[in-house]
Coordinates of N, CA, C and O in Angstrom, one line a residue:
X1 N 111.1 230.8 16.6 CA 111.8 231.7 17.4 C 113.3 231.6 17.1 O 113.9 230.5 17.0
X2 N 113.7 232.5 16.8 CA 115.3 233.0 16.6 C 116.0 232.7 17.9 O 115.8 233.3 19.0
X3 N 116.9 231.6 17.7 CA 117.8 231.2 19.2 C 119.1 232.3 19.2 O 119.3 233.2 18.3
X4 N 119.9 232.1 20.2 CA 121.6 232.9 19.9 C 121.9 231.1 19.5 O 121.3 230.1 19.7
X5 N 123.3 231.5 18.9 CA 124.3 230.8 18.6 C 125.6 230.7 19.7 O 126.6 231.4 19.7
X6 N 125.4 229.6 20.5 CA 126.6 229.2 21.2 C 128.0 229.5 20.5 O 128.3 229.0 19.4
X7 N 128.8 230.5 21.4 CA 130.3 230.7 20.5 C 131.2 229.8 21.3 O 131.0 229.5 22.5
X8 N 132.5 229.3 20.2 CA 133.3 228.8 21.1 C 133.9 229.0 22.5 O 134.1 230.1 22.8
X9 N 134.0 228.2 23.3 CA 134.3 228.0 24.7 C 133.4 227.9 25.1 O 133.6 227.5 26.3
X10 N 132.0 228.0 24.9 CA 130.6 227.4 25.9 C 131.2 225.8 25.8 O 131.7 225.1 24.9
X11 N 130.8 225.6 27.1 CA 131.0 224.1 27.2 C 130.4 222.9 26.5 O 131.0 221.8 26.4
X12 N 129.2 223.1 26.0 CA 128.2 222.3 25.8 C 128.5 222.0 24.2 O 128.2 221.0 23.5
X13 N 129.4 223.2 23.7 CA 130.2 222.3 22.5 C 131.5 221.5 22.3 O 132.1 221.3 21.2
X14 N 131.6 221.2 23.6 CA 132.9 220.2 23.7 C 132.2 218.8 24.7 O 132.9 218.0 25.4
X15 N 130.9 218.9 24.4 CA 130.2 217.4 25.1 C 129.9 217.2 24.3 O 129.6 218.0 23.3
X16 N 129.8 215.5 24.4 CA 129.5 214.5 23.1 C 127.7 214.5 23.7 O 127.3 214.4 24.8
X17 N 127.1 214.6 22.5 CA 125.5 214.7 22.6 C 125.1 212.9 22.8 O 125.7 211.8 22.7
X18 N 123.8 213.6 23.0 CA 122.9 212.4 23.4 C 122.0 211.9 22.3 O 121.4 212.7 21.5
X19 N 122.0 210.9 22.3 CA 120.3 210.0 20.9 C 119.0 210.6 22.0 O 119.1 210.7 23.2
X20 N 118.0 210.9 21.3 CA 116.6 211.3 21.7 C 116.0 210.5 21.2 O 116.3 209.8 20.3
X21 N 114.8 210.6 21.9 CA 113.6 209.7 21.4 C 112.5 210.6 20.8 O 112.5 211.7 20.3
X22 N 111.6 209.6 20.9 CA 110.2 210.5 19.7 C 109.8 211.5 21.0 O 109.9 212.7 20.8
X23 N 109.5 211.1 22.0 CA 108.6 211.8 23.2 C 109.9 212.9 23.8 O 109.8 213.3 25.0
X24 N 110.8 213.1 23.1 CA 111.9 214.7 23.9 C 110.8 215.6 23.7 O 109.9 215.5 22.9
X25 N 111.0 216.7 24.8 CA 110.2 217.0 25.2 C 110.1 218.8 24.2 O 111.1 219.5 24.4
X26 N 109.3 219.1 23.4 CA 109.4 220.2 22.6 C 110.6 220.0 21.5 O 111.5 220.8 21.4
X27 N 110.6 219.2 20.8 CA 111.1 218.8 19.7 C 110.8 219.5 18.3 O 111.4 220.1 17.4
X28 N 109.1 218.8 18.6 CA 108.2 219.6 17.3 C 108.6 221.2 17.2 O 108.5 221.7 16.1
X29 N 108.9 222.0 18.6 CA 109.3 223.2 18.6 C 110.1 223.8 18.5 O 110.0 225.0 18.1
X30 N 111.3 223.1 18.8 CA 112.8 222.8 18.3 C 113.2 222.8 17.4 O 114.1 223.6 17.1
X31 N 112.7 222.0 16.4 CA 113.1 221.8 14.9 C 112.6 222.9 14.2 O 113.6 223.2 13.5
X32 N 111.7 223.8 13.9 CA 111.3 224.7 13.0 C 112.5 226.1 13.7 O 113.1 226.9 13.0
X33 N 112.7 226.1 15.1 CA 113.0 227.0 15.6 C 115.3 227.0 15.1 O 116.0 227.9 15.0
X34 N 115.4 225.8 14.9 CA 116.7 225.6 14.4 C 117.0 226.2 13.3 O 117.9 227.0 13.1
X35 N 115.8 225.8 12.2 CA 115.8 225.9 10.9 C 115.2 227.9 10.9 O 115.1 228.8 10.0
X36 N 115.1 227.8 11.6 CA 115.0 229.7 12.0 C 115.5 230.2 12.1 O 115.6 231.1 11.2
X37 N 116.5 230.0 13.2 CA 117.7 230.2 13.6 C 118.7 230.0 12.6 O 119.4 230.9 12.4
X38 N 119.0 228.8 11.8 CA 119.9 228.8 10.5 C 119.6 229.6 9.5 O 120.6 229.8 8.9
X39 N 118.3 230.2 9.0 CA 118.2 231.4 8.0 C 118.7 232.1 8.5 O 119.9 232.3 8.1
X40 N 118.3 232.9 9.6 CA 118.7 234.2 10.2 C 119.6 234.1 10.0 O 119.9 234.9 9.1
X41 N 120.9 233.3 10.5 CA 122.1 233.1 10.6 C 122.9 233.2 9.4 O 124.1 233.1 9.4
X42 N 122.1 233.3 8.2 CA 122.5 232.8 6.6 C 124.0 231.2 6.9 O 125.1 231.2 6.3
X43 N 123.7 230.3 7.5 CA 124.3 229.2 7.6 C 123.8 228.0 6.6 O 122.7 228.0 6.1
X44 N 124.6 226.9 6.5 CA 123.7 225.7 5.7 C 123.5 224.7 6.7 O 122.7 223.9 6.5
X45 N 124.2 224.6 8.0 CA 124.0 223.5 9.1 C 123.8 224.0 10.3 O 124.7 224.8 10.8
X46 N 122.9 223.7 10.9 CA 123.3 223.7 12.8 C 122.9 223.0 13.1 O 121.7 222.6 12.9
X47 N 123.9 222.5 14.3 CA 123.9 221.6 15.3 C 123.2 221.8 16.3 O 123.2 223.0 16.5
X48 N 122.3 221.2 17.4 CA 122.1 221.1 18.2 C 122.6 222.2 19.6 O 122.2 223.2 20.2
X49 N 124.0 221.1 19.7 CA 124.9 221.8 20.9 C 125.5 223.5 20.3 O 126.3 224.1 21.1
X50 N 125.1 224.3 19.2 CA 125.2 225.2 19.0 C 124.6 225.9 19.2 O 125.1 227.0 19.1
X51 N 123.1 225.8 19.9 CA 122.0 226.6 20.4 C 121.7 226.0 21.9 O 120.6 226.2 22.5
X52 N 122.7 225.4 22.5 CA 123.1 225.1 23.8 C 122.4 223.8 24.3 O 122.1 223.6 25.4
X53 N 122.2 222.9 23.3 CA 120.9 221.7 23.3 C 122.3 220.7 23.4 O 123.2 220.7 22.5
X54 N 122.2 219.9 24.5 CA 123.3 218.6 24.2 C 122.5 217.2 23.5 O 122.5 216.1 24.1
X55 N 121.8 217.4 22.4 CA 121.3 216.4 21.8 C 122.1 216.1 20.5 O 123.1 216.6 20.3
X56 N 121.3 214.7 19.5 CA 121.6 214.5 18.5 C 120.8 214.9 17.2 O 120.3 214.1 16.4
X57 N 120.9 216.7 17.2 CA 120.0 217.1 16.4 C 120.7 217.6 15.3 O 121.9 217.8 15.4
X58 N 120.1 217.8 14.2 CA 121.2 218.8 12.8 C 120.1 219.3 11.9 O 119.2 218.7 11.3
X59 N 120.4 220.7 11.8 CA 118.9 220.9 10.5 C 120.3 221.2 9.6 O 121.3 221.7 10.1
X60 N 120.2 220.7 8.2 CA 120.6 221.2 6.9 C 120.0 221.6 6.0 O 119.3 220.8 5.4
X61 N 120.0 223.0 5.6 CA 119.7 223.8 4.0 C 120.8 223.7 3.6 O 121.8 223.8 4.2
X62 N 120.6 223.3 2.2 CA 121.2 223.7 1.3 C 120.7 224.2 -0.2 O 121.3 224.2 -1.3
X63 N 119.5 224.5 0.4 CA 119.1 224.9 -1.1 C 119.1 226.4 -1.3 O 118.6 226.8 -2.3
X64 N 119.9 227.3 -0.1 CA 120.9 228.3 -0.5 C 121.6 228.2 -1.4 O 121.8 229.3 -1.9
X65 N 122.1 227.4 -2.0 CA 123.2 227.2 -2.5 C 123.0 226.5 -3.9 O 124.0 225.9 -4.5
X66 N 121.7 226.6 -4.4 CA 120.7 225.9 -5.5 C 121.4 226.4 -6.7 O 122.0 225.8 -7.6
X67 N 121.4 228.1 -6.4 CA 121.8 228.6 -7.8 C 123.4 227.8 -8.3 O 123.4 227.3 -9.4
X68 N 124.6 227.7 -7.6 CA 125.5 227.4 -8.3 C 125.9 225.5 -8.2 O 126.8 224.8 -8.7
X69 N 124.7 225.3 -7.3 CA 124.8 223.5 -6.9 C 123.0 223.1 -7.2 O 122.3 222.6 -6.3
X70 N 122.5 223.3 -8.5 CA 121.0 222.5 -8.1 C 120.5 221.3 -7.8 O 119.3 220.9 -7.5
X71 N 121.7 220.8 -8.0 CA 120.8 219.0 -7.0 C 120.5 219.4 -5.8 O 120.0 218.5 -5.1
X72 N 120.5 220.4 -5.3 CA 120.1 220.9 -3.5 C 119.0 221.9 -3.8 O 118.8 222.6 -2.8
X73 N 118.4 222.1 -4.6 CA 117.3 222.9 -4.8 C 116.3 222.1 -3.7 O 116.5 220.9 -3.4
X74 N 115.4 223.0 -3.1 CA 114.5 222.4 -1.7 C 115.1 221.7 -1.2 O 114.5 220.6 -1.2
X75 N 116.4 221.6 -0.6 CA 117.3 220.7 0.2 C 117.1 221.6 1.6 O 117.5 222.7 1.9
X76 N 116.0 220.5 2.5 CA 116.1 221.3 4.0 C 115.9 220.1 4.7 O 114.9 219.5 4.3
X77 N 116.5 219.7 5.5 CA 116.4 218.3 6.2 C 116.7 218.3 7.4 O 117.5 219.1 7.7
X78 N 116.1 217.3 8.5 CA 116.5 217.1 10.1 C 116.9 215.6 10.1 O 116.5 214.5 9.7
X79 N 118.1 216.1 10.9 CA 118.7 214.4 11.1 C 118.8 214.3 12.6 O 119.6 215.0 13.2
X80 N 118.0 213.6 13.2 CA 118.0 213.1 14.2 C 118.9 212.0 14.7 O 118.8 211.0 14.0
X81 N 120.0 211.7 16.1 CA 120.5 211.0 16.0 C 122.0 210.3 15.0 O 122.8 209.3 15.2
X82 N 121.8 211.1 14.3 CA 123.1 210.8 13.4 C 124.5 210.2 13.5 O 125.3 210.7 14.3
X83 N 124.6 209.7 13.1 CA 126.5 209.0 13.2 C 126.4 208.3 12.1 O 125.5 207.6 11.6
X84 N 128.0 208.7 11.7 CA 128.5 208.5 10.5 C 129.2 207.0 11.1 O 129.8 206.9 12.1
X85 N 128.9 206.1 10.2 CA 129.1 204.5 10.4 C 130.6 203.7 9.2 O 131.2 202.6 9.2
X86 N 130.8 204.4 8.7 CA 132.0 204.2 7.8 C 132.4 205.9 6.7 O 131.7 206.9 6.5
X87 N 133.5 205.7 6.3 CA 134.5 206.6 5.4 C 134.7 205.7 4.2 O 135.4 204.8 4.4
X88 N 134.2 205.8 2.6 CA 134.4 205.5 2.1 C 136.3 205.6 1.9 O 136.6 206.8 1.9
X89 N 137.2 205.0 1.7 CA 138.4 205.1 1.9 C 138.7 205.2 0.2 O 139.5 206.0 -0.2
X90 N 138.2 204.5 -0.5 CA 138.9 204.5 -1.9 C 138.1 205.9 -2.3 O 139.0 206.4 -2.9
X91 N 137.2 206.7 -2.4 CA 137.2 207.7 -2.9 C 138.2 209.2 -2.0 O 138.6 209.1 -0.9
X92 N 138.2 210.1 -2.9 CA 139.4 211.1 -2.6 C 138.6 212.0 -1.7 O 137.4 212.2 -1.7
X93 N 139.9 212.6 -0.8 CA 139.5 213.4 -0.1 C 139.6 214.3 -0.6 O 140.2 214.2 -1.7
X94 N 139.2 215.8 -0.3 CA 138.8 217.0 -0.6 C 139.2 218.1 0.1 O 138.5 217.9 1.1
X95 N 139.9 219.5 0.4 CA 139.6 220.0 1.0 C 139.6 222.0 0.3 O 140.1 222.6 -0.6
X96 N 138.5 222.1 1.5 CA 137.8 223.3 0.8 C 137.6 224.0 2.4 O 137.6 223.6 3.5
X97 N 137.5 225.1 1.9 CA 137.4 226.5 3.2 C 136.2 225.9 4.6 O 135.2 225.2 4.2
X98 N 136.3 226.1 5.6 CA 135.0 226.2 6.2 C 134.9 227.0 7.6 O 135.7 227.1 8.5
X99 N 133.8 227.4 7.6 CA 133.5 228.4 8.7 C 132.7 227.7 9.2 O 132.3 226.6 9.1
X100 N 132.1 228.9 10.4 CA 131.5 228.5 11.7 C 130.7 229.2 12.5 O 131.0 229.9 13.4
X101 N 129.5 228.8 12.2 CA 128.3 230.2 13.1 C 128.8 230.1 14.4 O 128.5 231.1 15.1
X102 N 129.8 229.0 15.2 CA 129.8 229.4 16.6 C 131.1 229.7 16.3 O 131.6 229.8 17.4
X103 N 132.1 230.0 15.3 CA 133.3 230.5 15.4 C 133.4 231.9 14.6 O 134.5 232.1 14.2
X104 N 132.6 232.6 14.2 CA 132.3 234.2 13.8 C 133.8 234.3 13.5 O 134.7 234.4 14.3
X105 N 134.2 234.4 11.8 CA 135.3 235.7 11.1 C 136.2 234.6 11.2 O 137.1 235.3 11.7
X106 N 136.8 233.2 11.0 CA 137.3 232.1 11.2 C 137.1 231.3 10.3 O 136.1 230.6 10.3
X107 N 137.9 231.3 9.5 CA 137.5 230.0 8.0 C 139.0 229.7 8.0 O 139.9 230.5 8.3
X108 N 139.3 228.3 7.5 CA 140.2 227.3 7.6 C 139.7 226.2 6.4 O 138.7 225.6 6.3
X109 N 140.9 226.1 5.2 CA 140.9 225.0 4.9 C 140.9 223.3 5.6 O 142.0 222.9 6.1
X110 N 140.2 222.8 5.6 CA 139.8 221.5 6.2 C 139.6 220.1 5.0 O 139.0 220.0 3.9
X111 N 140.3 219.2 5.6 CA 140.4 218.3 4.6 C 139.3 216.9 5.2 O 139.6 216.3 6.2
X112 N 138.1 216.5 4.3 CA 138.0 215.4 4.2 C 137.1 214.5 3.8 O 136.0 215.1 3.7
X113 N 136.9 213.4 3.6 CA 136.3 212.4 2.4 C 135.6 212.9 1.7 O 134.8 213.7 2.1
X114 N 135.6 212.5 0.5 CA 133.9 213.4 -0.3 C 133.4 211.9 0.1 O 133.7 212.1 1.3
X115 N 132.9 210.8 0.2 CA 131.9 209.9 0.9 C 131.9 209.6 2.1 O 132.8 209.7 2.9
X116 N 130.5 209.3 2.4 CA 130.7 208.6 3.8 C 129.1 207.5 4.1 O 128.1 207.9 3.5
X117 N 129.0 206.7 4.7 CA 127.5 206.1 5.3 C 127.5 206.7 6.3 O 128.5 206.9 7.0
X118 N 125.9 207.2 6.5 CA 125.2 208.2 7.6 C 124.4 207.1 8.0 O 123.9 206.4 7.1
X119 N 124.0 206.9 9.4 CA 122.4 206.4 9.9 C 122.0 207.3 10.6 O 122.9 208.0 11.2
X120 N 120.5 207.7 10.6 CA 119.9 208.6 11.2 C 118.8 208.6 11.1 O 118.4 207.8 10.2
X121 N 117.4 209.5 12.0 CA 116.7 209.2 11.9 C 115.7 210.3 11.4 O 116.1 211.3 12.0
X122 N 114.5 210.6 10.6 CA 114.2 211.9 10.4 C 113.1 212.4 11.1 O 112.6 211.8 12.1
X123 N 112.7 213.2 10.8 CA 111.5 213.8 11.8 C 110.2 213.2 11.8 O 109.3 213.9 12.3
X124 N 109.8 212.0 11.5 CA 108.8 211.0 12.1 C 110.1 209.6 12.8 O 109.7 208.6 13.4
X125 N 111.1 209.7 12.7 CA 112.0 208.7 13.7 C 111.8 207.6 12.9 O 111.6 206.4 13.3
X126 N 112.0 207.8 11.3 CA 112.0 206.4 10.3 C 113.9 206.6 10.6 O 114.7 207.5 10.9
X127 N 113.9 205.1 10.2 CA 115.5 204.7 10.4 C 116.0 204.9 8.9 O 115.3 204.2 8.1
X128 N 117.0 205.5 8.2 CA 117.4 205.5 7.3 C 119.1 205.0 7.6 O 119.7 204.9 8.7
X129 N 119.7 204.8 6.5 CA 121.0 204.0 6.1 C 121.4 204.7 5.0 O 120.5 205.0 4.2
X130 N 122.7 205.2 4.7 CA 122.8 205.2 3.1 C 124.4 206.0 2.9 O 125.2 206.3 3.7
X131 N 124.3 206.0 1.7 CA 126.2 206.8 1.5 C 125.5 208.1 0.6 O 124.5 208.3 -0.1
X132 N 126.7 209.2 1.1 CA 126.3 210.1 0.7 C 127.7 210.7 0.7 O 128.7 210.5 1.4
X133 N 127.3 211.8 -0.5 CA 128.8 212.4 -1.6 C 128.9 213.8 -1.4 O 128.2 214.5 -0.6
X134 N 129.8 214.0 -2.1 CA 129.8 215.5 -2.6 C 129.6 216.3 -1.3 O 130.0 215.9 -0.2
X135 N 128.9 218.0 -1.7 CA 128.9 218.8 -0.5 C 127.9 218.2 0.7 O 128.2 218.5 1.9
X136 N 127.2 217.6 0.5 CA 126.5 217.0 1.3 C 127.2 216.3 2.4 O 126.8 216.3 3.5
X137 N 127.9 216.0 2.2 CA 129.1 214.7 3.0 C 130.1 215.6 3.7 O 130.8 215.2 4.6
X138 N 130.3 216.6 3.3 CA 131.1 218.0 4.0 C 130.5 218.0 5.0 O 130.8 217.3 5.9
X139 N 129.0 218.9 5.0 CA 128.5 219.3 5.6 C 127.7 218.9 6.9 O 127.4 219.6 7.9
X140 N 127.4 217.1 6.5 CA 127.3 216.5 7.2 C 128.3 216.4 8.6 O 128.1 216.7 9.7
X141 N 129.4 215.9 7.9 CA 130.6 215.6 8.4 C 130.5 217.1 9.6 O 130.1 217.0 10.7
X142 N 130.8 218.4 9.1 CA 131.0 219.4 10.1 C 129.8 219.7 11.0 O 130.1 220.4 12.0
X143 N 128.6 219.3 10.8 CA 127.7 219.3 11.9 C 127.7 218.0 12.4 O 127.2 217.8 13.5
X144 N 128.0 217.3 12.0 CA 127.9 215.7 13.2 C 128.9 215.8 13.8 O 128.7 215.5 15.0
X145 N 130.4 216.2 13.3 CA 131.2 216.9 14.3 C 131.2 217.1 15.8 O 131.8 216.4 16.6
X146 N 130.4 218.5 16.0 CA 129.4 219.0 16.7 C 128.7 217.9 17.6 O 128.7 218.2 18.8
X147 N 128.2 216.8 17.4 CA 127.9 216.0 18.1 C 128.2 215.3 18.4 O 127.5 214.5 19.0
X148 N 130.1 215.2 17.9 CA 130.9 214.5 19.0 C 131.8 215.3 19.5 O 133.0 215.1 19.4
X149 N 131.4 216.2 19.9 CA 132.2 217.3 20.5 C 133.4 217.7 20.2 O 134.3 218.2 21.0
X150 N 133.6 217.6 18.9 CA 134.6 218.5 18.2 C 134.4 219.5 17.0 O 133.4 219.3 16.4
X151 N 135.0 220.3 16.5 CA 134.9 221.3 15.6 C 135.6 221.6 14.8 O 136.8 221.2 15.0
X152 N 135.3 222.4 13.2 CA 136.3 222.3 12.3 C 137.9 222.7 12.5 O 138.8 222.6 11.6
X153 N 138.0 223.1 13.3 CA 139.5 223.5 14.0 C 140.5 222.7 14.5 O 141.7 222.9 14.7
X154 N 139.7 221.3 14.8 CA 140.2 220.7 15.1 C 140.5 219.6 14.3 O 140.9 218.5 14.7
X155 N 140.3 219.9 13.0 CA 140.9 219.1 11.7 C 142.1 219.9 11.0 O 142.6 219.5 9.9
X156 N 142.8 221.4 12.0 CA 143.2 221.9 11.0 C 145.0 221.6 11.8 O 145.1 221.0 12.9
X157 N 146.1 222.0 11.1 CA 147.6 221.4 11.2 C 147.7 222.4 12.7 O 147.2 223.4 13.0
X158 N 148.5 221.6 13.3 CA 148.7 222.6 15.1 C 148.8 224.3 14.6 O 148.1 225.3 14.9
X159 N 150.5 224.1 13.3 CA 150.6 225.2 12.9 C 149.7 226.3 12.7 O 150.1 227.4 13.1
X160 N 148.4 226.3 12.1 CA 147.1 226.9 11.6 C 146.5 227.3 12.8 O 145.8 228.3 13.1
X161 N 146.8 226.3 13.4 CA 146.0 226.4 14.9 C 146.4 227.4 16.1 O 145.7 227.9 17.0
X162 N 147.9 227.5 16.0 CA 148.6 228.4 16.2 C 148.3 229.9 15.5 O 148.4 231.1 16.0
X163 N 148.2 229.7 14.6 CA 148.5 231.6 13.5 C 146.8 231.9 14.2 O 146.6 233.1 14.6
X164 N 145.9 231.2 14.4 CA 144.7 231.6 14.7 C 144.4 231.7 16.4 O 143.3 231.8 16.8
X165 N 145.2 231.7 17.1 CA 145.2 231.3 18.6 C 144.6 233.4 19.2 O 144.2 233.7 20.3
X166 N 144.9 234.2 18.3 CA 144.6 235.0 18.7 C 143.3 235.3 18.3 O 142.6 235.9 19.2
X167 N 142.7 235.1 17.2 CA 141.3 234.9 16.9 C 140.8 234.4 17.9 O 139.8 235.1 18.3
X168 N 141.0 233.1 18.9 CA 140.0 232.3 19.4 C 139.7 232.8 20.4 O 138.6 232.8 21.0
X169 N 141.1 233.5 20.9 CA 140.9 234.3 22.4 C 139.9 235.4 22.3 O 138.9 235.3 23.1
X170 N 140.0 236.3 21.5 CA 138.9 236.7 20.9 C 137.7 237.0 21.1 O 137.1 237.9 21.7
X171 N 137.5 235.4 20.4 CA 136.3 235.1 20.7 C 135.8 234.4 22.3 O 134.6 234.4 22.6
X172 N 136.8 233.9 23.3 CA 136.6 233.7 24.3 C 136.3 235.2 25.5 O 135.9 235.1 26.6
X173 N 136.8 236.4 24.9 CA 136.6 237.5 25.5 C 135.3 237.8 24.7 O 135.0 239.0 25.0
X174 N 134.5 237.4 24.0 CA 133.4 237.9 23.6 C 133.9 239.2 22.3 O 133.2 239.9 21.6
X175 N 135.3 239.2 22.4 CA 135.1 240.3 21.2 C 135.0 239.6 19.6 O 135.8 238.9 19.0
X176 N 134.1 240.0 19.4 CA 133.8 239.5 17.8 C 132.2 240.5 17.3 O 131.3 241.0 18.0
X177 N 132.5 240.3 16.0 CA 131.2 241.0 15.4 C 130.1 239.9 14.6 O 130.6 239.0 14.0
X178 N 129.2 239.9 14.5 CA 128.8 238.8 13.5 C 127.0 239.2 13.3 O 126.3 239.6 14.3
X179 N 126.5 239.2 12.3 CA 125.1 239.6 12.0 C 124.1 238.7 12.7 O 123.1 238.7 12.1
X180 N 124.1 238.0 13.6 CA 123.2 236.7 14.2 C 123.5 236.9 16.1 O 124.5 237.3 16.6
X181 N 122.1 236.4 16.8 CA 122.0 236.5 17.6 C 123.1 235.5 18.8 O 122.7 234.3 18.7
X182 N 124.1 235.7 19.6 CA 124.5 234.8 19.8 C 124.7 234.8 21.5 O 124.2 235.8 22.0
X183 N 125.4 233.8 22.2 CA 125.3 233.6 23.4 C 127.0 232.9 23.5 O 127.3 231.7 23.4
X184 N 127.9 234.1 23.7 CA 129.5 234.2 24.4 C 129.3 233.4 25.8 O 128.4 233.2 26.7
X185 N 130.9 232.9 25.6 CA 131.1 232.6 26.8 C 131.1 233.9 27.9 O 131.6 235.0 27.7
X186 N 130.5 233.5 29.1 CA 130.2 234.3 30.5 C 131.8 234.6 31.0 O 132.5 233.6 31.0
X187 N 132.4 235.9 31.5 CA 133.7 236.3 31.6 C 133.5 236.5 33.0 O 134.5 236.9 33.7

């Protein structure tokens, strides 16, 4: 089932999510339904708190993105529980454009690490550990975000944050256009 997409100023994207266990209740129905909801969406990540869920959930595709990046060919994964446990500091940061299914018509250069160690757990609740690079470590980074209740905007200079203050209102009046099903803040 196709969810809406929480737009900025719902509340539930400025709460820090919760760890779940194996027994949450409709999980199994959850996860395929995220990973639904991110096709429809043509997105590579969503969070949890984006489909109004205050958990520690993340589906990533990236194997959209096969033709010009093929190490992500069949790249579709659930990270349950996730937090990023260190920043590789000696490799370089990075910064590159990014948008936002809950921020519709809104992209911002955003700066940061190409590494990081992720723990998390996947859809049988095996415990994994490990460092991870490249776009992967973006992407990660901007949906785990999300589940500490902040968003790519809030990596970007006040200035930026200013030139865009009229976009956000915007989107807090519900005016915006965007091809995916979504759920505005209530006026």
């Amino acid at each position: 089932m196709i969810l809406p997409i929480y737009i900025y100023g719902q509340p539930v994207l400025r709460k820090v999510s919760e760890d779940i266990t194996p027994d949450y209740p409709g999980l199994d129905k959850l996860i395929p339904d995220m990973f639904e909801t991110l096709t429809e969406s043509e997105g590579v990540g969503l969070a949890a708190p984006q489909i109004g869920k205050n958990i520690r959930v993340v589906v990533i595709d990236l194997d959209v993105l096969s033709d010009d990046l093929p190490e992500y060919k069949d790249f579709r994964k659930v990270y349950i529980n996730p937090h990023i446990m260190e920043v590789d500091e000696e490799s370089p940061k990075e910064t590159m454009e990014e948008g936002c299914l809950s921020l519709p018509g809104i992209h911002e250069k955003v700066t940061r690490p190409t590494r990081i160690r992720v723990k998390y757990q996947d859809k049988d609740f095996e415990q994994h550990d490990e460092w991870v690079e490249g776009y992967l470590a973006r992407v990660m980074q901007h949906e785990f975000d999300h589940l500490d209740a902040h968003m790519f905007i809030d990596h970007i200079s006040p200035l930026r944050k200013q030139l865009i203050q009229g976009k956000l209102r915007s989107l807090l009046q519900g005016r915006y256009r965007c091809g995916y099903r979504t759920k505005p803040v209530k006026r």
